[in-house]
Amino acid sequence: MSMPKLHRAWRLALLLIMLAFPVGVSAVDNSSRQPMPPAVRLVLARISPMIKAEDYPHAVEALKAFKTRAESSGGTDGDHPEIGFALGNCYLMLEQHASAVAAYKRVVARDETHTAAWLNMAKACYELEQYADAGRAFEKGYATATEKSPQTLYYSAVAHMLAENHVRAVDLFRRLADEYPDALKPEWKENWVQSLLAMDRARQALPLIRDLARVYTGEKKIQWQEILLYQYMQLDMPKAAIDLAQRLTRQTPTVAKWWKALAHIQLTAGKEEAALAALTIYSYLTPLSLDEKKLLADLNLQLGIPVKAVPLYEAYLKEKPNPRVLERLATAFQQMGRPETALATIETLASRSHDPALQLLRGELLYELKRYDAAVAAYRQVARAKGRHAGRAWLMAGYAAWQMHDWAASKDAFAHAAKYKAEKRSATNALRQLAQQSAD
């Protein structure tokens, strides 16, 4: 069960901070606590029609000309925070974000309590993808505001998250929850979860994920239910995962993904029969992928229902030839008491394949059908390959030769088998019996 994708709408954009263009006085109560000289009021009034007409280039020219005149006369009006704020706003509307940031920095250097400058600087930094700076600017905007807005704290948390400063982001989300519990929107909790998971603090995220799975509807609800299931599995909480998956299958029994999830969870918990039942229901609700067909067939074969496994293996092999699946198909026929069919299933491929497992199964089928000479040849082919099946192949070659009363070949095969740890005991016993039989 793979991790579902989390909501990432916050990566697209933050809401635009409402720009407060000063006309005579600042539109934000505490933008600047510095007195506004008449000359500053006059130039701001002069650019007001330009702003309304969205003629920002001429507004910039007028503001820069005013600053130049003020500097040449030795005055300080050109550095008044509201002049810099207006200039920064014009740059921001012209999407000249670096110039806007520089202007706002000059404003807050003169007046650290200029809330609107901090907020609009945060917006400009965000557009430049300077997320850490944006996060800090949003925090300053919140701290200096007369009327505190939880949304500003949220913007700061998201900016820090984009900067991968998840520790600070989580602190801010926690602060939001503590100070503004009624304002905490589901989308905000989504981003809080994102930061917690990025810090490998999934257990702390669980209450939030449960809440999101509860409050959402439709596809969003399903998405967060999937995430909750996935986290239960990742955190090794099988009982919680099974309980949730079972509840979901009861609530919406026609949603295929819940049966699939339940099957995988039960399988992970070692409950093969329950996994088979869930996966079977899943197969009734949606077409199976190749891997799902194989899994369902394997479970049926493992649990002694080969008749259900056969058509699934056959369907798989029609789309994708695979020696292991062919081997299991033959094993299914063998379990059904149809060794001839099992042998025919693999005979063509096995006869020209050097795959040891196929050859070993072919030998066993030949042995079962009492075709001992062919069985010996198949077993010896596997044994000579010296792979992990070699020991068993020598042992079975010995038994097959014994059935033909070829004592020399049988003794030779058992002697080879006795060199392998897993077969040593059986091979030694067989050699002892052969020796007694010869003595008699």
XYZ file of N, CA and C in Angstrom, residues 55-193:
417
model
N -1.042 53.249 -13.161
C 0.117 53.782 -13.871
C 1.306 53.763 -12.901
N 1.750 52.575 -12.590
C 2.786 52.407 -11.573
C 4.151 52.933 -12.021
N 4.533 52.803 -13.299
C 5.846 53.339 -13.696
C 5.972 54.839 -13.422
N 4.910 55.621 -13.740
C 4.997 57.062 -13.492
C 4.957 57.362 -12.001
N 4.261 56.540 -11.245
C 4.249 56.723 -9.791
C 5.648 56.504 -9.228
N 6.343 55.497 -9.752
C 7.721 55.233 -9.313
C 8.611 56.423 -9.645
N 8.469 56.959 -10.855
C 9.285 58.109 -11.251
C 9.045 59.297 -10.318
N 7.773 59.524 -9.999
C 7.451 60.666 -9.131
C 8.034 60.486 -7.740
N 7.944 59.279 -7.202
C 8.473 59.015 -5.868
C 9.998 59.116 -5.843
N 10.657 58.596 -6.869
C 12.116 58.662 -6.919
C 12.590 60.106 -7.099
N 11.849 60.861 -7.896
C 12.203 62.277 -8.091
C 12.072 63.031 -6.769
N 11.029 62.710 -6.002
C 10.843 63.360 -4.704
C 11.999 63.013 -3.767
N 12.397 61.752 -3.763
C 13.505 61.340 -2.905
C 14.779 62.070 -3.294
N 15.022 62.208 -4.598
C 16.234 62.881 -5.077
C 16.247 64.343 -4.646
N 15.079 64.999 -4.794
C 15.000 66.421 -4.413
C 15.223 66.583 -2.905
N 14.628 65.654 -2.138
C 14.768 65.752 -0.682
C 16.224 65.562 -0.265
N 16.906 64.622 -0.891
C 18.306 64.357 -0.558
C 19.187 65.536 -0.944
N 18.912 66.141 -2.121
C 19.764 67.243 -2.585
C 19.618 68.481 -1.702
N 18.445 68.606 -1.051
C 18.239 69.752 -0.167
C 18.640 69.462 1.268
N 19.126 68.219 1.486
C 19.579 67.850 2.816
C 18.463 67.437 3.752
N 17.242 67.284 3.231
C 16.120 66.891 4.080
C 16.017 65.382 4.226
N 15.131 64.969 5.099
C 14.935 63.530 5.362
C 13.582 63.027 4.892
N 12.788 63.916 4.277
C 11.446 63.489 3.868
C 11.480 62.344 2.863
N 12.535 62.310 2.052
C 12.630 61.253 1.038
C 12.766 59.867 1.642
N 13.233 59.810 2.897
C 13.385 58.514 3.568
C 12.214 58.204 4.495
N 11.160 58.994 4.411
C 10.006 58.726 5.272
C 9.447 57.332 4.953
N 9.058 56.563 5.981
C 8.568 55.189 5.745
C 7.435 55.108 4.727
N 6.530 56.108 4.698
C 5.404 56.008 3.766
C 5.841 56.212 2.316
N 6.919 56.949 2.099
C 7.463 57.082 0.739
C 8.026 55.729 0.287
N 8.831 55.126 1.142
C 9.383 53.811 0.808
C 8.305 52.763 0.659
N 7.253 52.850 1.496
C 6.160 51.891 1.413
C 5.422 52.006 0.086
N 5.131 53.246 -0.320
C 4.460 53.460 -1.599
C 5.331 52.971 -2.755
N 6.632 53.233 -2.669
C 7.547 52.793 -3.724
C 7.581 51.260 -3.783
N 7.663 50.632 -2.618
C 7.658 49.166 -2.597
C 6.389 48.588 -3.185
N 5.240 49.235 -2.884
C 3.973 48.749 -3.427
C 3.933 48.847 -4.948
N 4.470 49.943 -5.479
C 4.503 50.090 -6.942
C 5.371 49.003 -7.571
N 6.530 48.774 -6.984
C 7.397 47.713 -7.504
C 6.698 46.350 -7.423
N 5.986 46.129 -6.345
C 5.299 44.854 -6.177
C 4.241 44.664 -7.258
N 3.471 45.722 -7.553
C 2.450 45.623 -8.594
C 3.071 45.487 -9.983
N 4.295 45.975 -10.131
C 5.005 45.804 -11.409
C 5.734 44.464 -11.472
N 5.602 43.663 -10.408
C 6.249 42.351 -10.294
C 7.770 42.455 -10.316
N 8.256 43.601 -9.854
C 9.699 43.776 -9.676
C 9.990 43.477 -8.201
N 9.961 42.197 -7.874
C 9.904 41.786 -6.482
C 11.187 42.090 -5.706
N 12.332 41.966 -6.340
C 13.584 42.267 -5.645
C 13.643 43.733 -5.247
N 13.214 44.627 -6.177
C 13.192 46.059 -5.852
C 12.181 46.344 -4.755
N 11.063 45.620 -4.774
C 10.046 45.802 -3.733
C 10.609 45.419 -2.367
N 11.306 44.280 -2.296
C 11.890 43.841 -1.023
C 12.878 44.882 -0.511
N 13.711 45.395 -1.405
C 14.710 46.394 -0.993
C 14.018 47.636 -0.430
N 12.919 48.050 -1.076
C 12.195 49.237 -0.608
C 11.575 48.990 0.762
N 10.960 47.815 0.930
C 10.316 47.511 2.210
C 11.359 47.378 3.329
N 12.525 46.855 2.999
C 13.574 46.739 4.018
C 13.993 48.113 4.530
N 14.025 49.087 3.623
C 14.376 50.443 4.056
C 13.278 51.017 4.951
N 12.038 50.641 4.652
C 10.917 51.119 5.477
C 11.044 50.593 6.902
N 11.206 49.269 7.039
C 11.224 48.686 8.389
C 12.519 49.017 9.133
N 13.551 49.391 8.386
C 14.766 49.859 9.057
C 14.506 51.182 9.756
N 13.624 52.011 9.140
C 13.252 53.296 9.747
C 12.136 53.134 10.777
N 11.261 52.200 10.529
C 10.121 52.003 11.427
C 9.813 50.510 11.515
N 10.326 49.871 12.542
C 10.176 48.418 12.688
C 8.730 48.010 12.947
N 7.866 48.976 13.287
C 6.468 48.652 13.596
C 5.552 48.817 12.390
N 6.114 48.988 11.216
C 5.310 49.218 10.005
C 4.734 47.876 9.524
N 3.555 47.561 10.018
C 2.939 46.251 9.755
C 2.761 45.969 8.269
N 2.199 46.923 7.542
C 1.911 46.690 6.125
C 3.185 46.437 5.324
N 4.269 47.125 5.692
C 5.535 46.908 4.990
C 6.035 45.487 5.228
N 5.917 45.014 6.478
C 6.330 43.641 6.758
C 5.500 42.640 5.944
N 4.200 42.852 5.889
C 3.329 41.899 5.197
C 3.580 41.899 3.690
N 3.729 43.101 3.118
C 3.971 43.146 1.678
C 5.382 42.682 1.327
N 6.342 42.908 2.237
C 7.678 42.336 2.033
C 7.593 40.811 2.015
N 6.775 40.259 2.902
C 6.604 38.806 2.934
C 6.066 38.292 1.606
N 5.091 39.018 1.054
C 4.538 38.629 -0.245
C 5.617 38.669 -1.329
N 6.414 39.721 -1.346
C 7.464 39.838 -2.369
C 8.518 38.743 -2.203
N 8.907 38.464 -0.965
C 9.881 37.385 -0.717
C 9.317 36.041 -1.166
N 8.037 35.845 -0.913
C 7.395 34.599 -1.344
C 7.490 34.445 -2.861
N 7.205 35.523 -3.584
C 7.244 35.453 -5.049
C 8.664 35.181 -5.545
N 9.671 35.613 -4.776
C 11.066 35.342 -5.132
C 11.521 33.962 -4.652
N 10.598 33.219 -4.021
C 10.879 31.900 -3.449
C 11.914 31.978 -2.325
N 11.963 33.144 -1.697
C 12.790 33.321 -0.509
C 11.898 33.043 0.704
N 11.576 31.750 0.874
C 10.501 31.387 1.787
C 10.856 31.640 3.258
N 12.092 31.430 3.622
C 12.471 31.678 5.012
C 12.307 33.161 5.360
N 12.736 34.044 4.447
C 12.566 35.477 4.675
C 11.084 35.837 4.721
N 10.307 35.208 3.847
C 8.858 35.461 3.851
C 8.245 35.052 5.185
N 8.647 33.885 5.689
C 8.119 33.424 6.963
C 8.427 34.390 8.093
N 9.670 34.874 8.136
C 10.051 35.814 9.198
C 9.302 37.142 9.053
N 9.094 37.590 7.809
C 8.391 38.859 7.592
C 6.922 38.743 8.002
N 6.318 37.606 7.693
C 4.934 37.406 8.142
C 4.853 37.429 9.677
N 5.813 36.836 10.323
C 5.820 36.837 11.793
C 5.923 38.260 12.333
N 6.791 39.071 11.712
C 6.939 40.456 12.155
C 5.652 41.240 11.883
N 5.024 40.944 10.764
C 3.757 41.607 10.454
C 2.694 41.278 11.488
N 2.690 40.043 11.915
C 1.722 39.624 12.943
C 2.059 40.303 14.273
N 3.321 40.294 14.619
C 3.735 40.829 15.922
C 3.450 42.320 16.043
N 3.557 43.071 14.931
C 3.396 44.529 14.987
C 1.967 44.983 14.751
N 1.083 44.072 14.354
C -0.294 44.453 14.032
C -1.084 44.781 15.290
N -1.921 45.800 15.177
C -2.807 46.142 16.286
C -3.891 45.083 16.436
N -4.459 44.680 15.313
C -5.454 43.613 15.297
C -4.787 42.359 14.753
N -4.654 41.370 15.612
C -3.950 40.142 15.224
C -4.840 39.268 14.340
N -4.253 38.753 13.275
C -4.981 37.862 12.378
C -4.333 36.480 12.378
N -5.089 35.444 12.703
C -4.502 34.091 12.671
C -4.020 33.707 11.277
N -4.624 34.308 10.253
C -4.226 33.985 8.889
C -2.769 34.381 8.632
N -2.340 35.473 9.255
C -0.945 35.895 9.085
C 0.004 34.866 9.678
N -0.344 34.322 10.838
C 0.470 33.254 11.418
C 0.481 32.039 10.509
N -0.657 31.744 9.912
C -0.733 30.600 8.990
C 0.189 30.815 7.799
N 0.152 32.011 7.212
C 1.040 32.294 6.086
C 2.498 32.104 6.487
N 2.826 32.552 7.686
C 4.203 32.398 8.164
C 4.570 30.923 8.281
N 3.649 30.117 8.834
C 3.904 28.680 8.983
C 4.125 28.022 7.627
N 3.287 28.375 6.656
C 3.410 27.776 5.325
C 4.719 28.191 4.665
N 5.093 29.462 4.819
C 6.357 29.924 4.233
C 7.535 29.177 4.845
N 7.526 28.995 6.159
C 8.601 28.239 6.801
C 8.591 26.786 6.332
N 7.413 26.245 6.104
C 7.331 24.879 5.609
C 7.954 24.763 4.213
N 7.662 25.741 3.362
C 8.253 25.739 2.023
C 9.767 25.893 2.083
N 10.243 26.556 3.119
C 11.688 26.702 3.313
C 12.293 25.471 3.971
N 11.433 24.466 4.224
C 11.827 23.226 4.894
C 12.319 23.480 6.321
N 11.855 24.569 6.880
C 12.107 24.851 8.293
C 10.897 24.338 9.069
N 10.782 23.018 9.117
C 9.565 22.406 9.644
C 9.430 22.576 11.152
N 10.543 22.697 11.848
C 10.467 22.900 13.302
C 9.716 24.193 13.604
N 10.109 25.266 12.906
C 9.432 26.544 13.125
C 7.992 26.487 12.640
N 7.764 25.835 11.513
C 6.401 25.722 10.987
C 5.491 25.013 11.980
N 5.958 23.917 12.543
C 5.153 23.162 13.513
C 4.888 24.000 14.756
N 5.879 24.754 15.208
C 5.674 25.636 16.361
C 4.559 26.640 16.092
N 4.539 27.182 14.878
C 3.522 28.171 14.530
C 2.139 27.527 14.401
N 2.094 26.326 13.816
C 0.810 25.625 13.733
C 0.276 25.311 15.137
N 1.178 24.901 16.031
C 0.772 24.624 17.409
C 0.253 25.901 18.076
N 0.918 27.002 17.801
C 0.472 28.277 18.370
C -0.916 28.636 17.846
N -1.129 28.427 16.575
C -2.452 28.682 15.994
C -3.521 27.855 16.699
N -3.219 26.571 16.914
C -4.184 25.683 17.556
C -4.470 26.113 18.985
N -3.445 26.599 19.672
C -3.610 27.006 21.074
C -4.354 28.334 21.196
N -4.006 29.291 20.323
C -4.553 30.643 20.462
C -5.833 30.869 19.659
N -5.977 30.114 18.554
C -7.151 30.314 17.694
C -7.770 28.959 17.310
N -8.188 28.187 18.274
C -8.686 26.834 17.945
C -9.879 26.846 16.994
N -10.717 27.860 17.091
C -11.900 27.905 16.223
C -11.565 28.380 14.815
N -10.399 28.975 14.645
C -10.017 29.499 13.319
C -9.213 28.491 12.506
N -8.857 27.367 13.132
C -7.978 26.403 12.476
C -8.751 25.636 11.403
N -8.536 25.994 10.144
C -9.262 25.388 9.029
C -8.671 24.027 8.675
N -9.471 23.163 8.053
C -8.935 21.855 7.636
C -7.709 21.974 6.739
N -7.715 22.961 5.820
C -6.550 23.114 4.930
C -5.291 23.449 5.737
N -5.458 24.192 6.830
C -4.318 24.526 7.671
C -3.783 23.262 8.351
N -4.710 22.420 8.796
C -4.290 21.176 9.435
C -3.561 20.275 8.439
N -3.966 20.320 7.169
C -3.277 19.525 6.146
C -1.794 19.890 6.096
N -1.513 21.178 6.103
C -0.123 21.615 6.026
C 0.628 21.318 7.321
N -0.071 21.363 8.424
C 0.530 20.975 9.708
C 0.947 19.514 9.648
N 0.081 18.674 9.117
C 0.417 17.256 8.942
C 1.642 17.108 8.053
